[in-house]
mmCIF file of C-alpha atoms and ligand atoms in Angstrom:
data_model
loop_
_atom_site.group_PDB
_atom_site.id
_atom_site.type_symbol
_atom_site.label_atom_id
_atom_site.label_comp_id
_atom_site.label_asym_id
_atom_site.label_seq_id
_atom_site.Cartn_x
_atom_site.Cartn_y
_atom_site.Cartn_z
ATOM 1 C CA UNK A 11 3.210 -14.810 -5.017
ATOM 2 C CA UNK A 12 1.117 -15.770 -2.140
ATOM 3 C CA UNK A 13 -0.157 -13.407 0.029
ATOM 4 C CA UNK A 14 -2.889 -13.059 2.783
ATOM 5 C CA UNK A 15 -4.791 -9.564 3.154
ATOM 6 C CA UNK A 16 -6.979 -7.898 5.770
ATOM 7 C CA UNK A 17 -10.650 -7.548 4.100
ATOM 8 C CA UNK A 18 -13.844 -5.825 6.608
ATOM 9 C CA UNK A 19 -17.227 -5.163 5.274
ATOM 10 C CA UNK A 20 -18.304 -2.064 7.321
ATOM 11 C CA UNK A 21 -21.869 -1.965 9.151
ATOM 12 C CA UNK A 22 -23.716 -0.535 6.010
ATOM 13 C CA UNK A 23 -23.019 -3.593 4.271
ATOM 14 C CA UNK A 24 -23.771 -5.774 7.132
ATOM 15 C CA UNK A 25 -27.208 -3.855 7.552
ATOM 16 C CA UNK A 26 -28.177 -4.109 3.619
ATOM 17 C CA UNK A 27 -27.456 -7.384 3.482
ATOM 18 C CA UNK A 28 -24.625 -7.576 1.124
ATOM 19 C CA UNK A 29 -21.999 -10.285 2.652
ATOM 20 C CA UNK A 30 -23.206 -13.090 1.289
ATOM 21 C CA UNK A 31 -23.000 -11.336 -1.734
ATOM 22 C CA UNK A 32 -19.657 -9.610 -1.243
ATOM 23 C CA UNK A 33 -18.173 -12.510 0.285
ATOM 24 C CA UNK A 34 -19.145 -14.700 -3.410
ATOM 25 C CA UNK A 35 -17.124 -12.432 -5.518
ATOM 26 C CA UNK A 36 -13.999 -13.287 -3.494
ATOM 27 C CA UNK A 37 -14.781 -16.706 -3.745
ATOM 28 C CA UNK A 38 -15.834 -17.207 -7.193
ATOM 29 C CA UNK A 39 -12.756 -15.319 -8.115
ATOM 30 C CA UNK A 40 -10.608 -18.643 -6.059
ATOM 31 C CA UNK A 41 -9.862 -16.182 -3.235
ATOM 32 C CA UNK A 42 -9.402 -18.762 -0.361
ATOM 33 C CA UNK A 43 -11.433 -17.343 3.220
ATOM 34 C CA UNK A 44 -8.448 -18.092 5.839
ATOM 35 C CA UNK A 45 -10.237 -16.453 8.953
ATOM 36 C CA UNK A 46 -13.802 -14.715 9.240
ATOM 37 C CA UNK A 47 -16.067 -13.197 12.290
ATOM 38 C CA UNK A 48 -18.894 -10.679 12.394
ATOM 39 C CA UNK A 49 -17.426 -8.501 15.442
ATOM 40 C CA UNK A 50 -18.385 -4.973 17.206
ATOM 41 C CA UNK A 51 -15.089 -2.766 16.352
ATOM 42 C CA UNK A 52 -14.091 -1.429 19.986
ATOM 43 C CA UNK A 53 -13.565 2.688 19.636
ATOM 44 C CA UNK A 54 -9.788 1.515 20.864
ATOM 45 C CA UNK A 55 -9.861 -0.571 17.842
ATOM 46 C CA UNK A 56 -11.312 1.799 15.298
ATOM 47 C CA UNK A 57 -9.019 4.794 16.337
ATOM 48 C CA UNK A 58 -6.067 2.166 16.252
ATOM 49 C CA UNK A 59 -6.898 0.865 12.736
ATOM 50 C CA UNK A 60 -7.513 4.247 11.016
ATOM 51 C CA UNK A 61 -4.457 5.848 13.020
ATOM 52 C CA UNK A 62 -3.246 6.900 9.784
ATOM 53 C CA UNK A 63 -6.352 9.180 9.588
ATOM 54 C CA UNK A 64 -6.250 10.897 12.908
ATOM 55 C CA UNK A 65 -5.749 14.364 11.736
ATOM 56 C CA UNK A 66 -8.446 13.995 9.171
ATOM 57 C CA UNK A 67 -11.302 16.446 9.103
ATOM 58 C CA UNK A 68 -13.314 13.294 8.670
ATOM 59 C CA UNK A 69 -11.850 10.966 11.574
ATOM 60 C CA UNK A 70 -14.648 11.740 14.414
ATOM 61 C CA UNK A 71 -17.203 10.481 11.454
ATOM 62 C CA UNK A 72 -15.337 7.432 10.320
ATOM 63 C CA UNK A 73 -14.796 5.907 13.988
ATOM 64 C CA UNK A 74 -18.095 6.757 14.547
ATOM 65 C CA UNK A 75 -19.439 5.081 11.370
ATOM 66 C CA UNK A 76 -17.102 2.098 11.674
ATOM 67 C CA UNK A 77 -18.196 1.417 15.273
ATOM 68 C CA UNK A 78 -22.243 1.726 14.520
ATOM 69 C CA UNK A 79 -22.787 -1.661 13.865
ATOM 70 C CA UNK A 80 -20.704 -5.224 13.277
ATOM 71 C CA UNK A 81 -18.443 -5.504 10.575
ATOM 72 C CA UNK A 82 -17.416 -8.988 8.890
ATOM 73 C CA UNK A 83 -13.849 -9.084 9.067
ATOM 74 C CA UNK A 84 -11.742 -11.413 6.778
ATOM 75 C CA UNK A 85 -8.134 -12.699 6.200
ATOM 76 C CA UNK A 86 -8.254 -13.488 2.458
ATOM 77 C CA UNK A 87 -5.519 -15.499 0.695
ATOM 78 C CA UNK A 88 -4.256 -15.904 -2.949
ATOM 79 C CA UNK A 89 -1.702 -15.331 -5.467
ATOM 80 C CA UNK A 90 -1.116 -11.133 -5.379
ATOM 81 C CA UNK A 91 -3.995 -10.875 -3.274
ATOM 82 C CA UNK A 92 -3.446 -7.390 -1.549
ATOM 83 C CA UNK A 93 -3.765 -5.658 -5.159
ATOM 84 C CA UNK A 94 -6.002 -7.907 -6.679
ATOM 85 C CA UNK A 95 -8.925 -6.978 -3.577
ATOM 86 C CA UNK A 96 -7.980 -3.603 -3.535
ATOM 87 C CA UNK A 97 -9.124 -3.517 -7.409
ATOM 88 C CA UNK A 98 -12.043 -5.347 -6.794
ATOM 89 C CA UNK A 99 -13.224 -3.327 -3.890
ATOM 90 C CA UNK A 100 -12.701 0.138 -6.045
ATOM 91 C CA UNK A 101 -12.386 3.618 -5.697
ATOM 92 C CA UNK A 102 -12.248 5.353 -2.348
ATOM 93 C CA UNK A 103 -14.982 7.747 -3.334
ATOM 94 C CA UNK A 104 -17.818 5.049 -5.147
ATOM 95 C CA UNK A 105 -18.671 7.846 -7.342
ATOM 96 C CA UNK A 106 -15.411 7.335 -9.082
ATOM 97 C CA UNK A 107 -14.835 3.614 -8.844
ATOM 98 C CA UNK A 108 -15.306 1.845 -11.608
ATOM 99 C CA UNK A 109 -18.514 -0.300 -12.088
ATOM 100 C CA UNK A 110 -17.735 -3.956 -11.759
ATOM 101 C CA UNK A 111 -15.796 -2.794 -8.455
ATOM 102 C CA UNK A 112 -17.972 -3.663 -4.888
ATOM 103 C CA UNK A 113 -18.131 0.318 -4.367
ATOM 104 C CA UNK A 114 -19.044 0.455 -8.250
ATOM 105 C CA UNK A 115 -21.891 -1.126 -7.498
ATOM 106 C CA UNK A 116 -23.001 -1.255 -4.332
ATOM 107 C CA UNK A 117 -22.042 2.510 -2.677
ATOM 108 C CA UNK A 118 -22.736 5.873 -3.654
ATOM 109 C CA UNK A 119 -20.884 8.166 -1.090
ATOM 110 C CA UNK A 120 -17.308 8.119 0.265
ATOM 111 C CA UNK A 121 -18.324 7.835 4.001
ATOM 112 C CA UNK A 122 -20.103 5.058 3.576
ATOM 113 C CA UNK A 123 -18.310 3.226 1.309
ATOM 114 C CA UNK A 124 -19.056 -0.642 2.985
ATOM 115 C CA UNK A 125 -16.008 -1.986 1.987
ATOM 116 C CA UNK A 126 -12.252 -1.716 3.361
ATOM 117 C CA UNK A 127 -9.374 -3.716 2.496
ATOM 118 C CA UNK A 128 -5.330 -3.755 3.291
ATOM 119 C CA UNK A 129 -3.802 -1.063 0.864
ATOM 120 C CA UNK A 130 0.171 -2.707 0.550
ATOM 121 C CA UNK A 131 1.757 -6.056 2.507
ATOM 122 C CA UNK A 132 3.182 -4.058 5.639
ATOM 123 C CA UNK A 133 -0.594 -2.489 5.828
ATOM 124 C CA UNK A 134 -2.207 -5.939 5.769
ATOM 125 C CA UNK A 135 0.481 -7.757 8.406
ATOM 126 C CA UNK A 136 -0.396 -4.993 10.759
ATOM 127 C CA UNK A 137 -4.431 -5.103 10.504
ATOM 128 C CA UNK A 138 -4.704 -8.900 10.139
ATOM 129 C CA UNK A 139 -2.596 -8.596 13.802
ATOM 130 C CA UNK A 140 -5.091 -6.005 15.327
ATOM 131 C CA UNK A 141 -8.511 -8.111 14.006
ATOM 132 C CA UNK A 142 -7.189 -11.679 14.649
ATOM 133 C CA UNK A 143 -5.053 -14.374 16.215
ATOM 134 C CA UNK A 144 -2.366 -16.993 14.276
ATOM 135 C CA UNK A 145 -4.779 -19.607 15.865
ATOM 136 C CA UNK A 146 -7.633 -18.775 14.315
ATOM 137 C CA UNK A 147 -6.226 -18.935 10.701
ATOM 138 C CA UNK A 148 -6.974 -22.499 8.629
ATOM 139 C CA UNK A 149 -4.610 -23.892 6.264
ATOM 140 C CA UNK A 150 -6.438 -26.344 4.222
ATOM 141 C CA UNK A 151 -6.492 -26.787 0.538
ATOM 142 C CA UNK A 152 -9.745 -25.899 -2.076
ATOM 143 C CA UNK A 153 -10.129 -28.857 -3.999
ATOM 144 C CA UNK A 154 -10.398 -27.133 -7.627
ATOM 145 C CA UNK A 155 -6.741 -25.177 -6.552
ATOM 146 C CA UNK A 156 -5.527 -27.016 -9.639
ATOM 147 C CA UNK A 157 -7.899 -25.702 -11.509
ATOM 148 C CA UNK A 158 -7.875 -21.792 -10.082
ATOM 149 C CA UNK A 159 -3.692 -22.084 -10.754
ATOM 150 C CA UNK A 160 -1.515 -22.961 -13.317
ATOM 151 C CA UNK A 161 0.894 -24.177 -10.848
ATOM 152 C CA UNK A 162 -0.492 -24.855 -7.559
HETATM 153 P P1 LIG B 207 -9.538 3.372 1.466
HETATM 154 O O1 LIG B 207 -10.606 2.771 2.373
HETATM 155 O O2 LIG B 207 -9.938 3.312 0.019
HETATM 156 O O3 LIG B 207 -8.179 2.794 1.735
HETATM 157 P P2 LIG B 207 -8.648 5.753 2.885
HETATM 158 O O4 LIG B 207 -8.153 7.004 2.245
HETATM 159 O O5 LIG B 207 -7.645 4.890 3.587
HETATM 160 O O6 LIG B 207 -9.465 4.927 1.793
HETATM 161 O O7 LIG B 207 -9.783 6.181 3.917
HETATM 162 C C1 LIG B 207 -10.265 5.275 4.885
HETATM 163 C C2 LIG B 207 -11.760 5.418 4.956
HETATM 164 O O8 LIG B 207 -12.079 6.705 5.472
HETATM 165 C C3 LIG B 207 -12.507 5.348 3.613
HETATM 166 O O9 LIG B 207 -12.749 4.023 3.189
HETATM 167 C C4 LIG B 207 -13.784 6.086 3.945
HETATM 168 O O10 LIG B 207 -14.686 5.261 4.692
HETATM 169 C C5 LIG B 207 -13.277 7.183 4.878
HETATM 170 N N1 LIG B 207 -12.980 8.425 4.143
HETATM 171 C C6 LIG B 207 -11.886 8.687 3.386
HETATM 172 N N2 LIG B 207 -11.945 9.920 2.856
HETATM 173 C C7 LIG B 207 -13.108 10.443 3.294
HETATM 174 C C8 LIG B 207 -13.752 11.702 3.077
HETATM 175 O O11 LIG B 207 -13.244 12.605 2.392
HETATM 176 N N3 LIG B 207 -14.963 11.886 3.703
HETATM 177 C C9 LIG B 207 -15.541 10.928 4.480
HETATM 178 N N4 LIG B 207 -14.968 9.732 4.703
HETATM 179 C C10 LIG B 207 -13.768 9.487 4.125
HETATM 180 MG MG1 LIG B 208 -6.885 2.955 3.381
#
């Protein structure tokens, strides 16, 4: 089923370079880029997005981290999308995701783990309302979708 998910690469991915890189393993996989800006995340924002962490021991360090630099924030679509990005991003902690994942690879310790992404569909309605705007989404079509999908 068709679905559209929230992905943000967090500052430390920003500052080691790594979109460009990230951003090719959606597409190469025939993840379609809906909507995408490099943005400073407000402390409004950052508190308001990780509200479900507020009574974390780690929640002073994660709005601080998130808010230390721009993050490149994403709506992603495809078919099952939500779980398919949340496998390829990995682990929470990077020392246990698995290697092929983008914390696999590229992150060693939880806090700065450069990658978030929309954990179920009522998770990914709310963030992709918080980051962007209906207007700034574009519905067009990849040319090799008959290709990516059996049935288009
Ligand atoms: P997720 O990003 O894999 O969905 P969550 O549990 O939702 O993981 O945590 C949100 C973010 O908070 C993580 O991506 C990470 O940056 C940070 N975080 C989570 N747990 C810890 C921790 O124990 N120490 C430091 N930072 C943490
Ligand atoms: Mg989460």
């Amino acid at each position: 089923m068709k679905q559209r998910t929230f992905t943000m690469l967090k500052p430390d991915a920003l500052k080691r370079r790594l979109t460009g890189e990230i951003l090719s393993r959606f597409e190469k996989r025939g993840i379609k880029v809906i909507a995408a800006k490099t943005l400073m995340i407000s402390e409004d924002l950052a508190k308001t997005h990780y509200g479900e962490h507020s009574d974390k021991p780690f929640f002073g360090d994660l709005v601080s981290y998130i808010t230390s630099g721009p993050v490149f924030a994403m709506v992603l679509e495809g078919d099952d999308v939500i779980t398919q990005v949340r496998k390829m991003v990995g682990a929470t902690n990077p020392k246990e995701a698995d290697v092929g994942t983008i914390r696999g690879d590229y992150a060693i310790d939880t806090g700065r783990n450069i990658v978030h992404a929309s954990d179920s569909e009522e998770s990914a309605k709310r963030e992709i309302g918080l980051f962007f705007d209906e207007s700034e989404f574009c519905d067009y079509v990849l040319p090799d979708e008959n290709i990516i999908y059996e049935e288009p």
